[in-house]
Tab-separated table of C-alpha atoms in Angstrom:
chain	number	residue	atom	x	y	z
L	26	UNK	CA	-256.720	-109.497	-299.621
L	27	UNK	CA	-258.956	-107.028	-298.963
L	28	UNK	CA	-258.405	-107.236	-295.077
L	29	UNK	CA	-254.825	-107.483	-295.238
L	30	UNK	CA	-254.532	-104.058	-296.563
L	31	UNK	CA	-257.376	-102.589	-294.811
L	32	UNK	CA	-255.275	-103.495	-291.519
L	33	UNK	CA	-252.048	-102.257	-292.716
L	34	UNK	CA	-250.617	-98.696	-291.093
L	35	UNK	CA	-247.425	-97.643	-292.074
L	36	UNK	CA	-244.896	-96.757	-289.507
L	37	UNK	CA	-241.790	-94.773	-289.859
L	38	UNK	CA	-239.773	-97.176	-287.185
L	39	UNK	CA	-239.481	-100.843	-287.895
L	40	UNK	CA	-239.241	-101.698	-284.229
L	41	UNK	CA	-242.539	-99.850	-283.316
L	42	UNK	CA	-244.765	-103.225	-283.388
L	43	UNK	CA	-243.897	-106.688	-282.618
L	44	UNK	CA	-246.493	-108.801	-283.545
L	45	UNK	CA	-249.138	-106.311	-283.362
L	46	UNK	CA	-248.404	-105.137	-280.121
L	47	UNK	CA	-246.148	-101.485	-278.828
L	48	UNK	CA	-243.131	-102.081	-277.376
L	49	UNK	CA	-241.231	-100.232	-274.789
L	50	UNK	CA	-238.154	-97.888	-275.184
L	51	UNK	CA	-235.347	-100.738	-274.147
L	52	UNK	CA	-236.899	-103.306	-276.385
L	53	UNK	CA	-237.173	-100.679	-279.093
L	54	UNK	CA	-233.449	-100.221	-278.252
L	55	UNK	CA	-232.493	-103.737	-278.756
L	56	UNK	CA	-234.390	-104.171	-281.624
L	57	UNK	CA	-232.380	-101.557	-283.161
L	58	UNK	CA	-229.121	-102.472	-282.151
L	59	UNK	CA	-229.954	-106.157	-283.613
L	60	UNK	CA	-230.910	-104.740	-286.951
L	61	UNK	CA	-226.865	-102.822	-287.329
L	62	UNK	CA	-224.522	-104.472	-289.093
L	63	UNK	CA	-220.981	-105.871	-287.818
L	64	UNK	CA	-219.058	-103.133	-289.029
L	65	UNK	CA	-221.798	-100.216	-288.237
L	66	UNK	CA	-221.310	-101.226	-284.424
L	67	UNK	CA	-217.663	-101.176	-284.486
L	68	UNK	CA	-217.689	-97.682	-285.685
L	69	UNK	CA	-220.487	-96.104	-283.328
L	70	UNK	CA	-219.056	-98.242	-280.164
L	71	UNK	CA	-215.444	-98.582	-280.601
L	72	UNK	CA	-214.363	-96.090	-283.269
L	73	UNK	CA	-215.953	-93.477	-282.132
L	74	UNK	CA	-215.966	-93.329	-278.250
L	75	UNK	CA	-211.888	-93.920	-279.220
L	76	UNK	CA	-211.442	-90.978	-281.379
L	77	UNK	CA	-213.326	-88.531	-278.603
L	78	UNK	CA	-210.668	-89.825	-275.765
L	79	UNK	CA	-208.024	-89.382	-277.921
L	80	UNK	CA	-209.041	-85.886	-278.462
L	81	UNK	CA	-209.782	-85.351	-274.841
L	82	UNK	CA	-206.227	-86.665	-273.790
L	83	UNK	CA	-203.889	-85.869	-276.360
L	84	UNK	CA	-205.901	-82.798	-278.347
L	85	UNK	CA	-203.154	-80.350	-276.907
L	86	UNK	CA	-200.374	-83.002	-278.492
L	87	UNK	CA	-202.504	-82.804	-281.920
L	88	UNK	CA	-202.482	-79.068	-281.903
L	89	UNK	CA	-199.105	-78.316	-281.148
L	90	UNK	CA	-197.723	-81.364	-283.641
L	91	UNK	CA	-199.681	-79.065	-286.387
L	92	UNK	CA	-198.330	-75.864	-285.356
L	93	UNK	CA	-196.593	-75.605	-288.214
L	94	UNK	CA	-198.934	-75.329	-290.604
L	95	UNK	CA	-201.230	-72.928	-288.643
L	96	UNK	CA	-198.189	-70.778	-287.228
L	97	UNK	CA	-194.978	-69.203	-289.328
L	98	UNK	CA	-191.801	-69.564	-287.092
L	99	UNK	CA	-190.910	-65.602	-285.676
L	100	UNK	CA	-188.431	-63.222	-287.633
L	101	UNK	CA	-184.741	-64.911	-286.849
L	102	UNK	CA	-182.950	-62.401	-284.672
L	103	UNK	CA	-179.871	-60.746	-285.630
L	104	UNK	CA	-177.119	-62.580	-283.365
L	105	UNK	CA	-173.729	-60.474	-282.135
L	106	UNK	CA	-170.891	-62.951	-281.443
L	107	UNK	CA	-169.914	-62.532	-277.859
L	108	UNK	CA	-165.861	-62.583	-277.261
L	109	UNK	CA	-164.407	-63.171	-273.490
L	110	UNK	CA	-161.239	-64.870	-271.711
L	111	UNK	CA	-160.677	-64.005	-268.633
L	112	UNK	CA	-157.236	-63.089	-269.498
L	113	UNK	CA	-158.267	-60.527	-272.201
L	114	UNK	CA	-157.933	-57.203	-271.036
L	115	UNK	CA	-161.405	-54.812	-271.036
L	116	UNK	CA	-160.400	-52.503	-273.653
L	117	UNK	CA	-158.894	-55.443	-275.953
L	118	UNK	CA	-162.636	-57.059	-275.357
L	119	UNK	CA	-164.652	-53.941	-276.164
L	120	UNK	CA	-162.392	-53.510	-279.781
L	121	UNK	CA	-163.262	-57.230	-280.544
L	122	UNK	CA	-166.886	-55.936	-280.088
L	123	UNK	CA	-166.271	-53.219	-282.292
L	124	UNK	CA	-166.997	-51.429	-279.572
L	125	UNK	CA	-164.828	-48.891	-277.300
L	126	UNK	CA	-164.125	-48.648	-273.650
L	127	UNK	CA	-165.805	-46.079	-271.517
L	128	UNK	CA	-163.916	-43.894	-269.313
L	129	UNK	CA	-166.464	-44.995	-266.772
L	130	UNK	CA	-168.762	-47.868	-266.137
L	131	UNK	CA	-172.370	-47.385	-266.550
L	132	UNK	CA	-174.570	-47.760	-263.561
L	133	UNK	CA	-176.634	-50.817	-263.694
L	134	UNK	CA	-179.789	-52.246	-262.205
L	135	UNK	CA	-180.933	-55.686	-261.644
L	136	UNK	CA	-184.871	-55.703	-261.294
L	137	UNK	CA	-187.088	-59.034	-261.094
L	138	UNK	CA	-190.473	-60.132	-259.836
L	139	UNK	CA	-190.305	-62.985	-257.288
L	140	UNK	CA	-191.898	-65.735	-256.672
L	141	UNK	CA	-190.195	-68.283	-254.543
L	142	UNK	CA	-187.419	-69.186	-256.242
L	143	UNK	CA	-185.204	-68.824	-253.101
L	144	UNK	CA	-181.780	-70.576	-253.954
L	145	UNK	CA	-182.042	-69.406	-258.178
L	146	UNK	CA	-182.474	-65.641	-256.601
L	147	UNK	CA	-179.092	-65.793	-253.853
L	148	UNK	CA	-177.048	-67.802	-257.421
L	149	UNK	CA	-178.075	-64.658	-259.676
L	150	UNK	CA	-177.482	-61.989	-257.305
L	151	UNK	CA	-174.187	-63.867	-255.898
L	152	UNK	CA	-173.539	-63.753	-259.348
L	153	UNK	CA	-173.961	-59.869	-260.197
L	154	UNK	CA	-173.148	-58.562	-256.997
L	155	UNK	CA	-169.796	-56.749	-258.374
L	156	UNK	CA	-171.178	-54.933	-260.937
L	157	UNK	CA	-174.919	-54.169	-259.587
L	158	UNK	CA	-175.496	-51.053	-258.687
L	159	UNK	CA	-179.183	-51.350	-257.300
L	160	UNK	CA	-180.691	-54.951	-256.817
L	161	UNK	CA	-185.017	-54.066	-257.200
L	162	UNK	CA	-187.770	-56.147	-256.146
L	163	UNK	CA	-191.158	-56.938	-256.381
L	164	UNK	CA	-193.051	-59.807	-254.455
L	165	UNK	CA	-197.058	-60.074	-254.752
L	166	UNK	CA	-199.015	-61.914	-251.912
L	167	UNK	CA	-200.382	-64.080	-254.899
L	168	UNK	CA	-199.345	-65.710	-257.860
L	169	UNK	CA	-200.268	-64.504	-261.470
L	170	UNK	CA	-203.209	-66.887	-261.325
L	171	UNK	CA	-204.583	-65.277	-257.927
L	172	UNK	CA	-203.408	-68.095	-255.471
L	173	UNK	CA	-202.453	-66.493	-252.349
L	174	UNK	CA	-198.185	-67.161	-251.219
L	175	UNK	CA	-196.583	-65.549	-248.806
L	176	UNK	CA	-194.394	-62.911	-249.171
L	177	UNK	CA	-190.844	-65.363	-249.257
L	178	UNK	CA	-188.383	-62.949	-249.865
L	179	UNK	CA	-189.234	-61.124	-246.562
L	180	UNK	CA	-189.226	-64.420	-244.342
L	181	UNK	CA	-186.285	-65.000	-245.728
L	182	UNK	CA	-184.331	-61.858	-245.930
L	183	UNK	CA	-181.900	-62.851	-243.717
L	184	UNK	CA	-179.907	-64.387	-246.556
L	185	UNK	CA	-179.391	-61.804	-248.538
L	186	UNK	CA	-178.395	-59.201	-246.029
L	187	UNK	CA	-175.110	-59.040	-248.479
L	188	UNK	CA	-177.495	-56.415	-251.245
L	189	UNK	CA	-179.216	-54.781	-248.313
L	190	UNK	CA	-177.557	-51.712	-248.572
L	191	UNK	CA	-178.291	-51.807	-252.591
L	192	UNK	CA	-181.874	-53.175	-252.697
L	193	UNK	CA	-184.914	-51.699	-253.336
L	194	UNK	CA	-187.951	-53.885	-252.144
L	195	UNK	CA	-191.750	-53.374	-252.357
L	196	UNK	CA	-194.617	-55.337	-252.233
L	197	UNK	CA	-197.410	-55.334	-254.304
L	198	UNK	CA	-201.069	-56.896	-253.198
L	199	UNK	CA	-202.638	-59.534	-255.726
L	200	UNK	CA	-205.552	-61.428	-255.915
L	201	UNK	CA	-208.089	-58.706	-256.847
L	202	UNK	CA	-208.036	-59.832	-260.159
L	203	UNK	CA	-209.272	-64.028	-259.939
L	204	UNK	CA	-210.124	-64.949	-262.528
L	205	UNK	CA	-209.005	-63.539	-265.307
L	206	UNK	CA	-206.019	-63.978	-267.564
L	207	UNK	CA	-202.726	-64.998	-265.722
L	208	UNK	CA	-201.059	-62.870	-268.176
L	209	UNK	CA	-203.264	-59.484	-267.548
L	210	UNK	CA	-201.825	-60.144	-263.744
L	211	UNK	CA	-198.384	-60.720	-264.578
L	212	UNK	CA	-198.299	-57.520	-266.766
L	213	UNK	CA	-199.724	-55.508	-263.768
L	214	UNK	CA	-197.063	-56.651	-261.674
L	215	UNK	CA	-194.168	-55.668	-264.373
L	216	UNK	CA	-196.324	-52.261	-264.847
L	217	UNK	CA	-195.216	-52.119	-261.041
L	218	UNK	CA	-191.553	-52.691	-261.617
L	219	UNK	CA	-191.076	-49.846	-263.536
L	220	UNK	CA	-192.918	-47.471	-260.742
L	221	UNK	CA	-190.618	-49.192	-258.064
L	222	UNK	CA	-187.541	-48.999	-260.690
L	223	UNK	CA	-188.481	-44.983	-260.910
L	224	UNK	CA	-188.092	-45.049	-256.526
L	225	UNK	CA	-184.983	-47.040	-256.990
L	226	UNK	CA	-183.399	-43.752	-258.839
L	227	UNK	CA	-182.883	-45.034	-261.950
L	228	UNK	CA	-181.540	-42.276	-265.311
L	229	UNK	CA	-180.983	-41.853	-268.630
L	230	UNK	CA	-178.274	-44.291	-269.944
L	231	UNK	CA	-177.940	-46.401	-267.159
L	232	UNK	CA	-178.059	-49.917	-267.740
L	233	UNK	CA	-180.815	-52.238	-267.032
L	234	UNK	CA	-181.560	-55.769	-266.952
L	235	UNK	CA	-185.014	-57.137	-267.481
L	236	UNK	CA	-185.066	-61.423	-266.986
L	237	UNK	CA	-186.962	-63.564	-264.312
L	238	UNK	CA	-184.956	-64.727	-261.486
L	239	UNK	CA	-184.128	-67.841	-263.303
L	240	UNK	CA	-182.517	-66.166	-266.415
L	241	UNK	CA	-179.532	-65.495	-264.812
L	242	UNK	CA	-176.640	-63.078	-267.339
L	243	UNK	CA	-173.136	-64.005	-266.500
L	244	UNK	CA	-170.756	-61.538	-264.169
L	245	UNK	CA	-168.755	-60.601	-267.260
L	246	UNK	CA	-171.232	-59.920	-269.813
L	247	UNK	CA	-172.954	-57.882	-267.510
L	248	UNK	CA	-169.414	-56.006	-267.011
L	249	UNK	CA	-168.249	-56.192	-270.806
L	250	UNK	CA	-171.981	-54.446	-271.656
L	251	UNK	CA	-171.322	-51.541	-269.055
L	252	UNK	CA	-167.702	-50.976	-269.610
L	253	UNK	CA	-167.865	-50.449	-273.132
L	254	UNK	CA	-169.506	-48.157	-275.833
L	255	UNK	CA	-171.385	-49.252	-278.698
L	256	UNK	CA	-173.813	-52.205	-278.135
L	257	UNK	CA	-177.344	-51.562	-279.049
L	258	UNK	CA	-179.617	-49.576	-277.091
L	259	UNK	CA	-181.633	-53.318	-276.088
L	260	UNK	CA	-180.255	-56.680	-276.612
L	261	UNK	CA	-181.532	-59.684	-275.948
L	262	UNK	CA	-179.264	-62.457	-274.051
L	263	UNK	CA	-178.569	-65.721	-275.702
L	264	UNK	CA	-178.833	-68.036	-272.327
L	265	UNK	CA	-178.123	-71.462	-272.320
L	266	UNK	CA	-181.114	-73.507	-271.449
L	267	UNK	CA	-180.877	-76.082	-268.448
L	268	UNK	CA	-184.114	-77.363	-267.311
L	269	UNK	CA	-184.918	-78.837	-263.655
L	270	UNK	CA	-180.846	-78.490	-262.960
L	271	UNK	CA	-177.695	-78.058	-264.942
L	272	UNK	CA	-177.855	-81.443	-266.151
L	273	UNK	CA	-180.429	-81.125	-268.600
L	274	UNK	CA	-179.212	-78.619	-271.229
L	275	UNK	CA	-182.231	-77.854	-273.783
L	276	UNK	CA	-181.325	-76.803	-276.692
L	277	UNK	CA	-179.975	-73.400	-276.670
L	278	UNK	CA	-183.574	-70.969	-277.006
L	279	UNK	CA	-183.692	-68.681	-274.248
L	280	UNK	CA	-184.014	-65.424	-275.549
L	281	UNK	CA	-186.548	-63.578	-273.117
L	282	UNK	CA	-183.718	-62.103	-270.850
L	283	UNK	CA	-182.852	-58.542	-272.178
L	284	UNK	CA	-180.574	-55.103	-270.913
L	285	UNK	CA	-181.303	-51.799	-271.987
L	286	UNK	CA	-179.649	-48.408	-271.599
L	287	UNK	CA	-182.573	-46.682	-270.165
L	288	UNK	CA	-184.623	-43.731	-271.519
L	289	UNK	CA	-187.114	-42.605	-269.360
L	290	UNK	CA	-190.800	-42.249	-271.031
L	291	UNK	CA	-190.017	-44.779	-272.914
L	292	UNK	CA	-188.869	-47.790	-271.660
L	293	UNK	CA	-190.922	-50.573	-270.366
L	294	UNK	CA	-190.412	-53.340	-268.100
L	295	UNK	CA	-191.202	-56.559	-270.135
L	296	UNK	CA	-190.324	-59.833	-270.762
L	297	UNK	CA	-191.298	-59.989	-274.952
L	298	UNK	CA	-189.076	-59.695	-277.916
L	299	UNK	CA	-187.987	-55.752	-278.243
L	300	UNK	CA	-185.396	-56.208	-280.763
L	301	UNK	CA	-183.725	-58.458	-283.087
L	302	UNK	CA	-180.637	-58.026	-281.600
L	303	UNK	CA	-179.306	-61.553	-279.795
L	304	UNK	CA	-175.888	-60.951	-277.560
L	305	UNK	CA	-174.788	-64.604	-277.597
L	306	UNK	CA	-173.921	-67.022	-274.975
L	307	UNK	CA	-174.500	-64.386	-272.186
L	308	UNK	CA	-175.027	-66.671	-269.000
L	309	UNK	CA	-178.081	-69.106	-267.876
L	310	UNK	CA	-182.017	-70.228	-267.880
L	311	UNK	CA	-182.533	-73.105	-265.098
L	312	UNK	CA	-186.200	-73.481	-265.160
L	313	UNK	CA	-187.874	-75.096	-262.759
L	314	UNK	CA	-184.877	-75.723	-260.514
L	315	UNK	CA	-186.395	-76.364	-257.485
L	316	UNK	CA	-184.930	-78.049	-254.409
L	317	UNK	CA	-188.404	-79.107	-252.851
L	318	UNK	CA	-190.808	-81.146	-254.989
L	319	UNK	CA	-193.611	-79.507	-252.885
L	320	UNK	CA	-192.059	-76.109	-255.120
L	321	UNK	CA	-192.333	-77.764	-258.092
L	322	UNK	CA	-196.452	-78.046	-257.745
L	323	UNK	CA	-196.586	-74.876	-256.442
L	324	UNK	CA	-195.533	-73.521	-259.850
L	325	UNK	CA	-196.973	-75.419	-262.145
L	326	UNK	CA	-200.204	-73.866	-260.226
L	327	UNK	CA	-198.613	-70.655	-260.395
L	328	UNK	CA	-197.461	-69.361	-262.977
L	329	UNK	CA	-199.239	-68.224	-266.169
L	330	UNK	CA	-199.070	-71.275	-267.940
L	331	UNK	CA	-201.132	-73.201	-265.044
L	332	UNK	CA	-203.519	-74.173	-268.146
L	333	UNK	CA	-201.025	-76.618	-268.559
L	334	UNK	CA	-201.847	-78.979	-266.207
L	335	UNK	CA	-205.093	-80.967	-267.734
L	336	UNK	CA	-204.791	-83.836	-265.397
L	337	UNK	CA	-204.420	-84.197	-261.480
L	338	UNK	CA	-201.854	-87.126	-262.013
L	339	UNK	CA	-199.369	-83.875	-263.421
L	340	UNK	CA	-199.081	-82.888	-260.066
L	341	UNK	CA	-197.990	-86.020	-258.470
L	342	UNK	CA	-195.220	-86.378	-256.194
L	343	UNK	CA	-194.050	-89.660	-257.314
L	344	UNK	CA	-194.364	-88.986	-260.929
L	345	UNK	CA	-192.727	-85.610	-260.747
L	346	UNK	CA	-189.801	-86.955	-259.340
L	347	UNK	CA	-189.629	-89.865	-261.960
L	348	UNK	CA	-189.782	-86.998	-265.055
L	349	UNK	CA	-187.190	-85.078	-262.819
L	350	UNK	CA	-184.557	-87.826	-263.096
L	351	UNK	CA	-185.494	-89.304	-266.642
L	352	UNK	CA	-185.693	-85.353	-268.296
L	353	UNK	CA	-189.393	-85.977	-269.528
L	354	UNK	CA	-191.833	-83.225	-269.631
L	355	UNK	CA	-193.417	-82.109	-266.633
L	356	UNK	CA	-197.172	-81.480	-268.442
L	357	UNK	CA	-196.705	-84.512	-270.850
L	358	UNK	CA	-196.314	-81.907	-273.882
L	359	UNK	CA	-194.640	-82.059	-277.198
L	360	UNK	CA	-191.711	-79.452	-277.875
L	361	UNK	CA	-192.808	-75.870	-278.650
L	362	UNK	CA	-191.124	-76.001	-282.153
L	363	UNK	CA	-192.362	-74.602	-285.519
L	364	UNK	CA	-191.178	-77.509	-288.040
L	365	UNK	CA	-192.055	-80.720	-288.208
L	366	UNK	CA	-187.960	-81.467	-288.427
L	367	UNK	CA	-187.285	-79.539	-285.070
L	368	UNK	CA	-190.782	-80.891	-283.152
L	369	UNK	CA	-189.946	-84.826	-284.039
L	370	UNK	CA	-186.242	-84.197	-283.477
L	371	UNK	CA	-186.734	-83.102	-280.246
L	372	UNK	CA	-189.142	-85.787	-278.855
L	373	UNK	CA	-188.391	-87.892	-276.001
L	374	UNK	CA	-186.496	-87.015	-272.793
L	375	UNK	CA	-183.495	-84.361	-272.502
L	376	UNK	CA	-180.183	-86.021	-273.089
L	377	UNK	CA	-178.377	-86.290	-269.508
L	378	UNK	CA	-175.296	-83.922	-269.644
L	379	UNK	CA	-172.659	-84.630	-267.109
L	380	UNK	CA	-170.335	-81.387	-267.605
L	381	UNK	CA	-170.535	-78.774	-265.212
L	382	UNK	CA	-167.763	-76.615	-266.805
L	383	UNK	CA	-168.383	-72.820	-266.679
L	384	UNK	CA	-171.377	-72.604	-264.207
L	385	UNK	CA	-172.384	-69.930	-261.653
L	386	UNK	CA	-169.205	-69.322	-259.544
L	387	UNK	CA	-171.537	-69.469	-256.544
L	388	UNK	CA	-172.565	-72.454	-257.644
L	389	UNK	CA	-169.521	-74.266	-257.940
L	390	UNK	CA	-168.337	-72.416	-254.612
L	391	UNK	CA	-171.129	-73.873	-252.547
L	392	UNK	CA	-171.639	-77.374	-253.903
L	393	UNK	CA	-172.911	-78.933	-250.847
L	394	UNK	CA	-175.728	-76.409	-250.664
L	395	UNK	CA	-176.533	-76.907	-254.052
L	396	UNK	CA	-175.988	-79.794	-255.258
L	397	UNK	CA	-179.268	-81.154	-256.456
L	398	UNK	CA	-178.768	-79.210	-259.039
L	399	UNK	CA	-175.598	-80.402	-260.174
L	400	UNK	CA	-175.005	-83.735	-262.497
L	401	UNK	CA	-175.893	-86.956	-261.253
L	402	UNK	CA	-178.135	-85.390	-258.476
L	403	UNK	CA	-182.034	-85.680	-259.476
L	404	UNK	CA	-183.877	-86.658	-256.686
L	405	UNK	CA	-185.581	-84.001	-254.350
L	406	UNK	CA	-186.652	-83.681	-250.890
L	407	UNK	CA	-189.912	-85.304	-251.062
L	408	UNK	CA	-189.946	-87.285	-254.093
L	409	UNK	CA	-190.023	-90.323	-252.845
């Protein structure tokens, strides 16, 4: 007994001696593995490895399922009912308002930051034209998140030769700024607008309307707001919310677009809330109506929510053109919603609509220019 003990050395790892002998690192390994239990290597080899790819592919799914508990929903705006027929007479529709008619129309201008949303620009300004006074433009030789573009307004000026005697245009150079926030670019840009809007002669009191190409106000709310006396100094426009074409009709949440009577000194070209005030059903948002699926990528690159895209299979031809036609989401995302109630009630794909009643005149005028994005029309030049 005496030599048994006298040869005994403790060891801290079980698998450190196999009959009397060291053993290498794989063997070690082995011998380890064989002394885990069933369930023990179900958890570290399954279990496990499973829960970190679900978090890698679907973590931005978890978080914005949650956002309800870790964000309130925003103040509710304050909505003003919107009256119009056509056959309603201007100072009948400003009393409705509670409003009264001006002696006068305001002046009103009509200033965006481009892209290359070429067909959404020529339906919005088509759209305006009558009661414009000066169309104003900016174009960057790069996107908000420094990719360099060319300037496509100017190669393409010839067709809109019917607001060159109203337009201001200017260019603005881009790309100095890689690699920081998309958003610190895109509010250098609108810093811009209101230099170029200052060139364009803009005063006190005249109207002016602050969307992105693709929020498009209707003709007459655009008139009713200049024709009468009385509506808020800023109001928000209640736009109803088509996505890819008029087919899909989100539910009705675009709020961004906004007209002011201007004050100079103090206001600010922006595309935030400004006031609680919501002028309802006041024209159109058609995001990411693009003829060209090649336009499509381009924008999900972009614009300033490029972050977006977590997968190079989101910018697939193919696929793009299948969640064109069946309404899905174009970055695989959940709906931006702040209750559980409104996120699971809007899951799945946008209900088709098939009623194109009270669109863009322009629209409707030039249907075989534009009719991808009309009902029933979802496929685009190279999707397939």
């Amino acid at each position: 007994m005496a030599d048994v003990y006298s040869t005994y050395k403790k060891r801290d790892d079980i698998c450190d001696d196999v009959c009397g002998q060291e053993v290498s690192r794989m063997s070690r390994i082995r011998c380890m593995i064989q002394s885990l239990d069933f369930r023990t290597i179900i958890i570290l080899f399954v279990i496990i490895p499973t829960v970190f790819m679900s978090i890698y592919c679907h973590g931005q799914k978890v978080t914005y399922f949650l956002r309800p508990i870790w964000q309130s929903p925003p103040k509710p705006f304050i909505p003003i009912p919107h009256y119009y027929n056509e056959n309603v007479s201007m100072s009948t529709l400003c009393k409705l308002h509670g409003w009264t008619v001006r002696e006068y129309p305001r002046r009103v201008f009509d200033a965006v930051l481009f892209n290359n949303e070429i067909d959404m620009l020529t339906i919005r300004w088509k759209e305006l034209y009558p009661y414009i006074t000066q169309f104003v433009l900016l174009e960057s030789n790069s996107t908000f998140t420094s990719i360099p573009k060319p300037h496509f307004f100017a190669i393409n000026q010839h067709r809109f030769e019917f607001v060159k005697p109203r337009l201001t245009y200017a260019t603005i150079p881009g790309g100095s700024r890689k690699g920081i926030n998309p958003f610190y670019e895109e509010a250098y840009q609108r810093v811009a607008v209101d230099r170029l809007l200052r060139i364009a002669g803009i005063e006190d009191d005249d109207l002016l309307i602050m969307s992105d190409v693709d929020e498009i106000p209707s003709a007459h709310t655009i008139n009713l707001l200049r024709s009468c006396d009385g509506p808020p100094q800023i109001m928000h426009l209640h736009l109803k919310n088509f996505l890819y074409s008029f087919e899909f009709n989100v539910e009705h949440k675009s709020w961004r677009a906004s007209v002011h009577r201007y004050e100079k000194g103090k206001t600010r070209y922006a595309h935030y809330r400004q006031t609680d005030y919501l002028f309802a059903d006041s024209g159109w948002h058609c995001s990411f109506c693009f003829r060209k699926i090649s336009d499509f990528v381009f924008k999900m690159k972009a614009y300033s929510h490029s972050d977006r895209i977590r997968f190079a299979h989101h910018l697939d031809p193919k696929r793009i053109q299948k969640v064109i036609c069946n309404g899905d989401d174009l970055y695989d995302m959940l709906p931006e919603e702040f209750t559980f109630k409104e996120i699971i009630g809007n899951m799945g794909p946008i209900p088709h609509s098939y009623s194109a009643v009270n669109l863009p005149s322009y629209l409707l005028n030039n249907v075989e220019e534009f009719k991808y994005l009309l009902p029933g029309n979802c496929v685009r030049e190279g999707g397939l």
